[in-house]
Amino acid sequence: DQQVKQNSPSLSVQEGRISILNCDYTNSMFDYFLWYKKYPAEGPTFLISISSIKDKNEDGRFTVFLNKSAKHLSLHIVPSQPGDSAVYFCAARTGDSNYQLIWGAGTKLIIKP
Amino acid sequence: DAGVIQSPRHEVTEMGQEVTLRCKPISGHNSLFWYRQTMMRGLELLIYFNNNVPIDDSGMPEDRFSAKMPNASFSTLKIQPSEPRDSAVYFCASSLSGLISGNTIYFGEGSWLTVV
C-alpha cells in the first residue's frame, strides 16, 4: 500500500528552465510534508517542507505547493541548475506520529546543460 | 558542525557473519533513526530511539536484527547472522525531538552493506 507516490521515476530538464516534481498521497491524515534531495553515495538532505495548513512554501529557488483536495504536492525549482541533478524524495507525516515518515520512491532529476 | 557520522561506509561480508553498523548522531539531538534503503522497498524506518530509549522497532525485519543506543552519542545496528537479502544501504539519522513542530531529520552518508 503506497501511501506516498512519486509516479515519475525520472525527469530531464534543460538548465535554466523550471523543474516540477510531483507527489501524490492517499492518507488524508498527513499533516506535514517534506522534500529531500539525494546525491549518489550520500544521505538524503532536507530541502523544504510544508504544513497541511498552508498551500505554498517558498525558499529561494524552491517552492512547494500543496493541493489538499487533490492530495497532491509539487516541488518547483526555478531556474534549474546543474547542481540540482539528484534524486528527490517526497515524505509525509501523520498527525498522530512525531517520528514516522512515509516516503515516496523518488524521482531522478537530470538537468541538461 | 559535524553531521551524523556512520561507519563503516562500505562493508562486504559473507553470509552468516555478524555485521555491526555504527552511528554518532548530531550533538544535542535526542532522536535517532535507523533506515534501510533498497531498490524494492525504498526507504524504510527500522527503529526509532528517543532519549536513548527504543520507541518503535516494528520495522526491524526479524530477530536477526538488533539495535542499541547505550548513550546519547552512539548507536549500533547489528545483523547476526547476515544473509544476502540484507544487502542494502543503511542510514542513520537524527533530529531534535523527532518531527515535532516542523523539525526535520538529518541523515548520515549511509553504510553500504553487501552480503555474499
PDB file of C-alpha atoms in Angstrom:
ATOM      1  CA  ASP A   1       0.000   0.000   0.000  1.00  0.00           C
ATOM      2  CA  GLN A   2       1.866   3.014  -1.288  1.00  0.00           C
ATOM      3  CA  GLN A   3       0.532   5.974   0.615  1.00  0.00           C
ATOM      4  CA  VAL A   4       3.011   8.358  -0.995  1.00  0.00           C
ATOM      5  CA  LYS A   5       3.597   8.038  -4.713  1.00  0.00           C
ATOM      6  CA  GLN A   6       6.082   9.661  -7.000  1.00  0.00           C
ATOM      7  CA  ASN A   7       4.947   8.380 -10.352  1.00  0.00           C
ATOM      8  CA  SER A   8       7.809   9.724 -12.425  1.00  0.00           C
ATOM      9  CA  PRO A   9      10.997   7.703 -11.882  1.00  0.00           C
ATOM     10  CA  SER A  10      12.980  10.309 -13.790  1.00  0.00           C
ATOM     11  CA  LEU A  11      12.724  13.776 -15.265  1.00  0.00           C
ATOM     12  CA  SER A  12      15.020  15.602 -17.645  1.00  0.00           C
ATOM     13  CA  VAL A  13      15.009  19.421 -17.764  1.00  0.00           C
ATOM     14  CA  GLN A  14      17.076  22.000 -19.592  1.00  0.00           C
ATOM     15  CA  GLU A  15      19.296  24.186 -17.469  1.00  0.00           C
ATOM     16  CA  GLY A  16      17.590  27.485 -16.684  1.00  0.00           C
ATOM     17  CA  ARG A  17      14.089  26.097 -17.126  1.00  0.00           C
ATOM     18  CA  ILE A  18      11.594  25.157 -14.442  1.00  0.00           C
ATOM     19  CA  SER A  19      11.670  21.665 -12.909  1.00  0.00           C
ATOM     20  CA  ILE A  20       8.394  20.361 -11.498  1.00  0.00           C
ATOM     21  CA  LEU A  21       8.444  17.229  -9.373  1.00  0.00           C
ATOM     22  CA  ASN A  22       5.151  15.691  -8.345  1.00  0.00           C
ATOM     23  CA  CYS A  23       3.975  13.667  -5.392  1.00  0.00           C
ATOM     24  CA  ASP A  24       0.541  12.152  -4.705  1.00  0.00           C
ATOM     25  CA  TYR A  25      -0.709  10.783  -1.417  1.00  0.00           C
ATOM     26  CA  THR A  26      -3.705   8.825  -0.250  1.00  0.00           C
ATOM     27  CA  ASN A  27      -3.829   9.376   3.505  1.00  0.00           C
ATOM     28  CA  SER A  28      -5.867  12.436   4.472  1.00  0.00           C
ATOM     29  CA  MET A  29      -4.304  12.296   7.957  1.00  0.00           C
ATOM     30  CA  PHE A  30      -0.933  13.502   6.645  1.00  0.00           C
ATOM     31  CA  ASP A  31      -0.284  16.935   8.122  1.00  0.00           C
ATOM     32  CA  TYR A  32       3.335  17.660   7.259  1.00  0.00           C
ATOM     33  CA  PHE A  33       5.238  17.088   4.042  1.00  0.00           C
ATOM     34  CA  LEU A  34       8.939  17.243   3.305  1.00  0.00           C
ATOM     35  CA  TRP A  35      11.147  17.118   0.252  1.00  0.00           C
ATOM     36  CA  TYR A  36      14.632  15.658   0.436  1.00  0.00           C
ATOM     37  CA  LYS A  37      17.380  15.664  -2.158  1.00  0.00           C
ATOM     38  CA  LYS A  38      19.869  12.835  -2.501  1.00  0.00           C
ATOM     39  CA  TYR A  39      23.139  12.721  -4.403  1.00  0.00           C
ATOM     40  CA  PRO A  40      24.755   9.357  -5.220  1.00  0.00           C
ATOM     41  CA  ALA A  41      26.671   7.815  -2.325  1.00  0.00           C
ATOM     42  CA  GLU A  42      25.319  10.395   0.113  1.00  0.00           C
ATOM     43  CA  GLY A  43      22.453  10.515   2.567  1.00  0.00           C
ATOM     44  CA  PRO A  44      19.252  12.436   1.832  1.00  0.00           C
ATOM     45  CA  THR A  45      19.385  16.124   2.729  1.00  0.00           C
ATOM     46  CA  PHE A  46      16.395  18.211   3.717  1.00  0.00           C
ATOM     47  CA  LEU A  47      15.230  20.677   1.099  1.00  0.00           C
ATOM     48  CA  ILE A  48      11.891  22.203   2.008  1.00  0.00           C
ATOM     49  CA  SER A  49       8.722  21.373   3.919  1.00  0.00           C
ATOM     50  CA  ILE A  50       5.098  22.412   4.121  1.00  0.00           C
ATOM     51  CA  SER A  51       2.416  22.088   6.746  1.00  0.00           C
ATOM     52  CA  SER A  52      -1.067  20.996   5.733  1.00  0.00           C
ATOM     53  CA  ILE A  53      -2.447  24.340   6.891  1.00  0.00           C
ATOM     54  CA  LYS A  54      -0.592  26.061   4.070  1.00  0.00           C
ATOM     55  CA  ASP A  55      -0.793  25.714   0.319  1.00  0.00           C
ATOM     56  CA  LYS A  56       2.570  27.154  -0.583  1.00  0.00           C
ATOM     57  CA  ASN A  57       6.029  27.483   0.886  1.00  0.00           C
ATOM     58  CA  GLU A  58       8.950  29.162  -0.808  1.00  0.00           C
ATOM     59  CA  ASP A  59      12.680  29.086  -0.144  1.00  0.00           C
ATOM     60  CA  GLY A  60      14.856  30.730  -2.745  1.00  0.00           C
ATOM     61  CA  ARG A  61      14.616  28.804  -5.998  1.00  0.00           C
ATOM     62  CA  PHE A  62      12.462  26.118  -4.390  1.00  0.00           C
ATOM     63  CA  THR A  63       8.695  26.309  -3.941  1.00  0.00           C
ATOM     64  CA  VAL A  64       6.411  23.562  -2.697  1.00  0.00           C
ATOM     65  CA  PHE A  65       2.713  23.654  -3.497  1.00  0.00           C
ATOM     66  CA  LEU A  66       0.109  21.615  -1.646  1.00  0.00           C
ATOM     67  CA  ASN A  67      -3.340  20.829  -3.041  1.00  0.00           C
ATOM     68  CA  LYS A  68      -5.163  19.022  -0.257  1.00  0.00           C
ATOM     69  CA  SER A  69      -8.346  18.402  -2.186  1.00  0.00           C
ATOM     70  CA  ALA A  70      -6.357  16.606  -4.862  1.00  0.00           C
ATOM     71  CA  LYS A  71      -3.955  15.062  -2.325  1.00  0.00           C
ATOM     72  CA  HIS A  72      -1.125  16.328  -4.434  1.00  0.00           C
ATOM     73  CA  LEU A  73       2.036  18.290  -3.839  1.00  0.00           C
ATOM     74  CA  SER A  74       4.668  19.548  -6.198  1.00  0.00           C
ATOM     75  CA  LEU A  75       8.162  20.932  -5.930  1.00  0.00           C
ATOM     76  CA  HIS A  76       9.133  23.700  -8.337  1.00  0.00           C
ATOM     77  CA  ILE A  77      12.761  24.579  -8.965  1.00  0.00           C
ATOM     78  CA  VAL A  78      13.329  27.829 -10.828  1.00  0.00           C
ATOM     79  CA  PRO A  79      15.723  28.240 -12.521  1.00  0.00           C
ATOM     80  CA  SER A  80      17.122  24.716 -12.681  1.00  0.00           C
ATOM     81  CA  GLN A  81      20.871  24.399 -12.265  1.00  0.00           C
ATOM     82  CA  PRO A  82      23.270  21.502 -12.981  1.00  0.00           C
ATOM     83  CA  GLY A  83      23.781  21.009  -9.231  1.00  0.00           C
ATOM     84  CA  ASP A  84      20.089  20.225  -8.898  1.00  0.00           C
ATOM     85  CA  SER A  85      20.647  16.890 -10.638  1.00  0.00           C
ATOM     86  CA  ALA A  86      19.804  14.392  -7.901  1.00  0.00           C
ATOM     87  CA  VAL A  87      17.071  12.070  -6.682  1.00  0.00           C
ATOM     88  CA  TYR A  88      14.216  13.896  -4.958  1.00  0.00           C
ATOM     89  CA  PHE A  89      12.117  12.203  -2.300  1.00  0.00           C
ATOM     90  CA  CYS A  90       8.732  13.286  -1.054  1.00  0.00           C
ATOM     91  CA  ALA A  91       7.845  12.262   2.524  1.00  0.00           C
ATOM     92  CA  ALA A  92       4.768  12.705   4.686  1.00  0.00           C
ATOM     93  CA  ARG A  93       3.952  12.550   8.388  1.00  0.00           C
ATOM     94  CA  THR A  94       0.646  11.731  10.009  1.00  0.00           C
ATOM     95  CA  GLY A  95      -0.613  13.949  12.781  1.00  0.00           C
ATOM     96  CA  ASP A  96      -0.563  11.126  15.309  1.00  0.00           C
ATOM     97  CA  SER A  97       3.142  10.404  14.920  1.00  0.00           C
ATOM     98  CA  ASN A  98       6.067  12.627  15.727  1.00  0.00           C
ATOM     99  CA  TYR A  99       8.660  10.378  14.100  1.00  0.00           C
ATOM    100  CA  GLN A 100       7.229   8.204  11.334  1.00  0.00           C
ATOM    101  CA  LEU A 101       7.658   9.451   7.778  1.00  0.00           C
ATOM    102  CA  ILE A 102       6.161   7.701   4.794  1.00  0.00           C
ATOM    103  CA  TRP A 103       8.490   8.042   1.813  1.00  0.00           C
ATOM    104  CA  GLY A 104       7.912   8.117  -1.896  1.00  0.00           C
ATOM    105  CA  ALA A 105      10.120   6.090  -4.218  1.00  0.00           C
ATOM    106  CA  GLY A 106      11.948   9.144  -5.505  1.00  0.00           C
ATOM    107  CA  THR A 107      12.306  10.964  -8.824  1.00  0.00           C
ATOM    108  CA  LYS A 108      15.679  11.282 -10.507  1.00  0.00           C
ATOM    109  CA  LEU A 109      16.087  14.804 -11.871  1.00  0.00           C
ATOM    110  CA  ILE A 110      18.601  15.354 -14.643  1.00  0.00           C
ATOM    111  CA  ILE A 111      19.474  18.909 -15.598  1.00  0.00           C
ATOM    112  CA  LYS A 112      20.821  19.141 -19.136  1.00  0.00           C
ATOM    113  CA  PRO A 113      23.358  21.879 -19.915  1.00  0.00           C
TER     114      PRO A 113
ATOM    115  CA  ASP B   1      29.262  21.475  12.858  1.00  0.00           C
ATOM    116  CA  ALA B   2      29.629  17.742  12.315  1.00  0.00           C
ATOM    117  CA  GLY B   3      26.686  15.914  10.846  1.00  0.00           C
ATOM    118  CA  VAL B   4      25.569  12.371  11.526  1.00  0.00           C
ATOM    119  CA  ILE B   5      28.589  10.093  11.298  1.00  0.00           C
ATOM    120  CA  GLN B   6      28.270   6.490  10.218  1.00  0.00           C
ATOM    121  CA  SER B   7      30.794   3.691   9.969  1.00  0.00           C
ATOM    122  CA  PRO B   8      31.757   1.698   8.080  1.00  0.00           C
ATOM    123  CA  ARG B   9      30.870   3.375   4.793  1.00  0.00           C
ATOM    124  CA  HIS B  10      31.190   0.100   2.934  1.00  0.00           C
ATOM    125  CA  GLU B  11      31.060  -3.448   4.209  1.00  0.00           C
ATOM    126  CA  VAL B  12      31.309  -6.678   2.288  1.00  0.00           C
ATOM    127  CA  THR B  13      30.777  -9.798   4.344  1.00  0.00           C
ATOM    128  CA  GLU B  14      30.000 -13.453   3.886  1.00  0.00           C
ATOM    129  CA  MET B  15      26.620 -14.921   4.638  1.00  0.00           C
ATOM    130  CA  GLY B  16      26.359 -15.999   8.233  1.00  0.00           C
ATOM    131  CA  GLN B  17      28.760 -13.410   9.574  1.00  0.00           C
ATOM    132  CA  GLU B  18      27.867 -10.764  12.120  1.00  0.00           C
ATOM    133  CA  VAL B  19      27.668  -7.184  10.908  1.00  0.00           C
ATOM    134  CA  THR B  20      27.759  -4.137  13.163  1.00  0.00           C
ATOM    135  CA  LEU B  21      26.970  -0.687  11.851  1.00  0.00           C
ATOM    136  CA  ARG B  22      27.747   2.363  13.957  1.00  0.00           C
ATOM    137  CA  CYS B  23      26.287   5.824  14.242  1.00  0.00           C
ATOM    138  CA  LYS B  24      27.124   9.043  16.011  1.00  0.00           C
ATOM    139  CA  PRO B  25      24.168  11.455  15.919  1.00  0.00           C
ATOM    140  CA  ILE B  26      24.432  15.221  15.792  1.00  0.00           C
ATOM    141  CA  SER B  27      25.347  16.586  19.202  1.00  0.00           C
ATOM    142  CA  GLY B  28      22.277  17.767  21.080  1.00  0.00           C
ATOM    143  CA  HIS B  29      19.827  15.688  19.064  1.00  0.00           C
ATOM    144  CA  ASN B  30      17.745  13.360  21.210  1.00  0.00           C
ATOM    145  CA  SER B  31      16.034  11.382  18.443  1.00  0.00           C
ATOM    146  CA  LEU B  32      17.774   8.729  16.383  1.00  0.00           C
ATOM    147  CA  PHE B  33      16.508   6.742  13.424  1.00  0.00           C
ATOM    148  CA  TRP B  34      17.853   3.736  11.559  1.00  0.00           C
ATOM    149  CA  TYR B  35      16.603   3.433   7.972  1.00  0.00           C
ATOM    150  CA  ARG B  36      17.241   0.899   5.262  1.00  0.00           C
ATOM    151  CA  GLN B  37      17.094   1.671   1.553  1.00  0.00           C
ATOM    152  CA  THR B  38      16.600  -0.990  -1.103  1.00  0.00           C
ATOM    153  CA  MET B  39      15.505  -0.850  -4.709  1.00  0.00           C
ATOM    154  CA  MET B  40      12.414  -2.908  -3.969  1.00  0.00           C
ATOM    155  CA  ARG B  41      11.147  -1.200  -0.812  1.00  0.00           C
ATOM    156  CA  GLY B  42      12.714   2.262  -0.899  1.00  0.00           C
ATOM    157  CA  LEU B  43      13.409   3.950   2.434  1.00  0.00           C
ATOM    158  CA  GLU B  44      12.083   2.053   5.436  1.00  0.00           C
ATOM    159  CA  LEU B  45      12.275   3.005   9.090  1.00  0.00           C
ATOM    160  CA  LEU B  46      13.794   0.137  11.044  1.00  0.00           C
ATOM    161  CA  ILE B  47      13.858   1.582  14.552  1.00  0.00           C
ATOM    162  CA  TYR B  48      13.380   4.889  16.329  1.00  0.00           C
ATOM    163  CA  PHE B  49      15.028   5.944  19.592  1.00  0.00           C
ATOM    164  CA  ASN B  50      14.096   8.907  21.718  1.00  0.00           C
ATOM    165  CA  ASN B  51      16.365   9.893  24.609  1.00  0.00           C
ATOM    166  CA  ASN B  52      18.292   6.633  24.062  1.00  0.00           C
ATOM    167  CA  VAL B  53      15.147   4.519  24.524  1.00  0.00           C
ATOM    168  CA  PRO B  54      13.787   2.408  21.652  1.00  0.00           C
ATOM    169  CA  ILE B  55      10.297   3.718  20.960  1.00  0.00           C
ATOM    170  CA  ASP B  56       9.330   1.827  17.829  1.00  0.00           C
ATOM    171  CA  ASP B  57      11.159  -1.214  16.479  1.00  0.00           C
ATOM    172  CA  SER B  58       8.282  -2.516  14.388  1.00  0.00           C
ATOM    173  CA  GLY B  59      10.311  -2.002  11.228  1.00  0.00           C
ATOM    174  CA  MET B  60      13.079  -4.370  12.245  1.00  0.00           C
ATOM    175  CA  PRO B  61      12.751  -7.217   9.739  1.00  0.00           C
ATOM    176  CA  GLU B  62      13.367 -10.124  12.077  1.00  0.00           C
ATOM    177  CA  ASP B  63      15.186 -11.272  15.157  1.00  0.00           C
ATOM    178  CA  ARG B  64      18.483 -11.298  13.331  1.00  0.00           C
ATOM    179  CA  PHE B  65      18.416  -7.507  13.575  1.00  0.00           C
ATOM    180  CA  SER B  66      19.071  -5.656  16.823  1.00  0.00           C
ATOM    181  CA  ALA B  67      19.855  -2.064  17.695  1.00  0.00           C
ATOM    182  CA  LYS B  68      21.195  -0.381  20.792  1.00  0.00           C
ATOM    183  CA  MET B  69      21.789   3.140  21.957  1.00  0.00           C
ATOM    184  CA  PRO B  70      23.919   2.980  25.110  1.00  0.00           C
ATOM    185  CA  ASN B  71      24.297   6.759  25.304  1.00  0.00           C
ATOM    186  CA  ALA B  72      23.246   9.933  23.549  1.00  0.00           C
ATOM    187  CA  SER B  73      26.207   9.950  21.191  1.00  0.00           C
ATOM    188  CA  PHE B  74      26.351   6.392  19.930  1.00  0.00           C
ATOM    189  CA  SER B  75      24.136   3.732  18.405  1.00  0.00           C
ATOM    190  CA  THR B  76      24.697   0.373  16.750  1.00  0.00           C
ATOM    191  CA  LEU B  77      22.685  -1.752  14.364  1.00  0.00           C
ATOM    192  CA  LYS B  78      23.678  -5.396  14.393  1.00  0.00           C
ATOM    193  CA  ILE B  79      22.760  -8.180  11.991  1.00  0.00           C
ATOM    194  CA  GLN B  80      23.542 -11.698  13.137  1.00  0.00           C
ATOM    195  CA  PRO B  81      23.671 -13.879  11.119  1.00  0.00           C
ATOM    196  CA  SER B  82      23.703 -11.830   7.937  1.00  0.00           C
ATOM    197  CA  GLU B  83      22.013 -13.018   4.741  1.00  0.00           C
ATOM    198  CA  PRO B  84      22.348 -11.877   1.108  1.00  0.00           C
ATOM    199  CA  ARG B  85      18.884 -10.267   1.260  1.00  0.00           C
ATOM    200  CA  ASP B  86      20.213  -7.897   3.918  1.00  0.00           C
ATOM    201  CA  SER B  87      22.325  -6.204   1.250  1.00  0.00           C
ATOM    202  CA  ALA B  88      21.210  -2.564   1.246  1.00  0.00           C
ATOM    203  CA  VAL B  89      22.201   0.919   2.276  1.00  0.00           C
ATOM    204  CA  TYR B  90      21.610   1.559   5.971  1.00  0.00           C
ATOM    205  CA  PHE B  91      21.134   5.153   7.014  1.00  0.00           C
ATOM    206  CA  CYS B  92      21.298   6.584  10.472  1.00  0.00           C
ATOM    207  CA  ALA B  93      19.530   9.901  11.056  1.00  0.00           C
ATOM    208  CA  SER B  94      18.967  12.202  13.989  1.00  0.00           C
ATOM    209  CA  SER B  95      16.728  15.097  14.953  1.00  0.00           C
ATOM    210  CA  LEU B  96      15.783  17.333  17.809  1.00  0.00           C
ATOM    211  CA  SER B  97      12.663  15.795  19.326  1.00  0.00           C
ATOM    212  CA  GLY B  98      11.523  13.716  16.402  1.00  0.00           C
ATOM    213  CA  LEU B  99       9.344  15.602  13.952  1.00  0.00           C
ATOM    214  CA  ILE B 100       7.617  17.821  16.490  1.00  0.00           C
ATOM    215  CA  SER B 101       6.856  21.380  15.460  1.00  0.00           C
ATOM    216  CA  GLY B 102       8.152  21.070  11.949  1.00  0.00           C
ATOM    217  CA  ASN B 103      11.552  19.645  12.828  1.00  0.00           C
ATOM    218  CA  THR B 104      13.384  17.743  10.200  1.00  0.00           C
ATOM    219  CA  ILE B 105      15.707  14.778  10.343  1.00  0.00           C
ATOM    220  CA  TYR B 106      19.350  14.788   9.289  1.00  0.00           C
ATOM    221  CA  PHE B 107      20.841  11.760   7.607  1.00  0.00           C
ATOM    222  CA  GLY B 108      24.307  10.308   7.673  1.00  0.00           C
ATOM    223  CA  GLU B 109      26.022   9.278   4.467  1.00  0.00           C
ATOM    224  CA  GLY B 110      24.973   5.672   4.867  1.00  0.00           C
ATOM    225  CA  SER B 111      26.629   2.292   5.286  1.00  0.00           C
ATOM    226  CA  TRP B 112      26.625   0.217   2.090  1.00  0.00           C
ATOM    227  CA  LEU B 113      26.306  -3.432   3.054  1.00  0.00           C
ATOM    228  CA  THR B 114      26.871  -6.317   0.677  1.00  0.00           C
ATOM    229  CA  VAL B 115      26.394  -9.861   1.940  1.00  0.00           C
ATOM    230  CA  VAL B 116      27.754 -12.530  -0.393  1.00  0.00           C
TER     231      VAL B 116
END
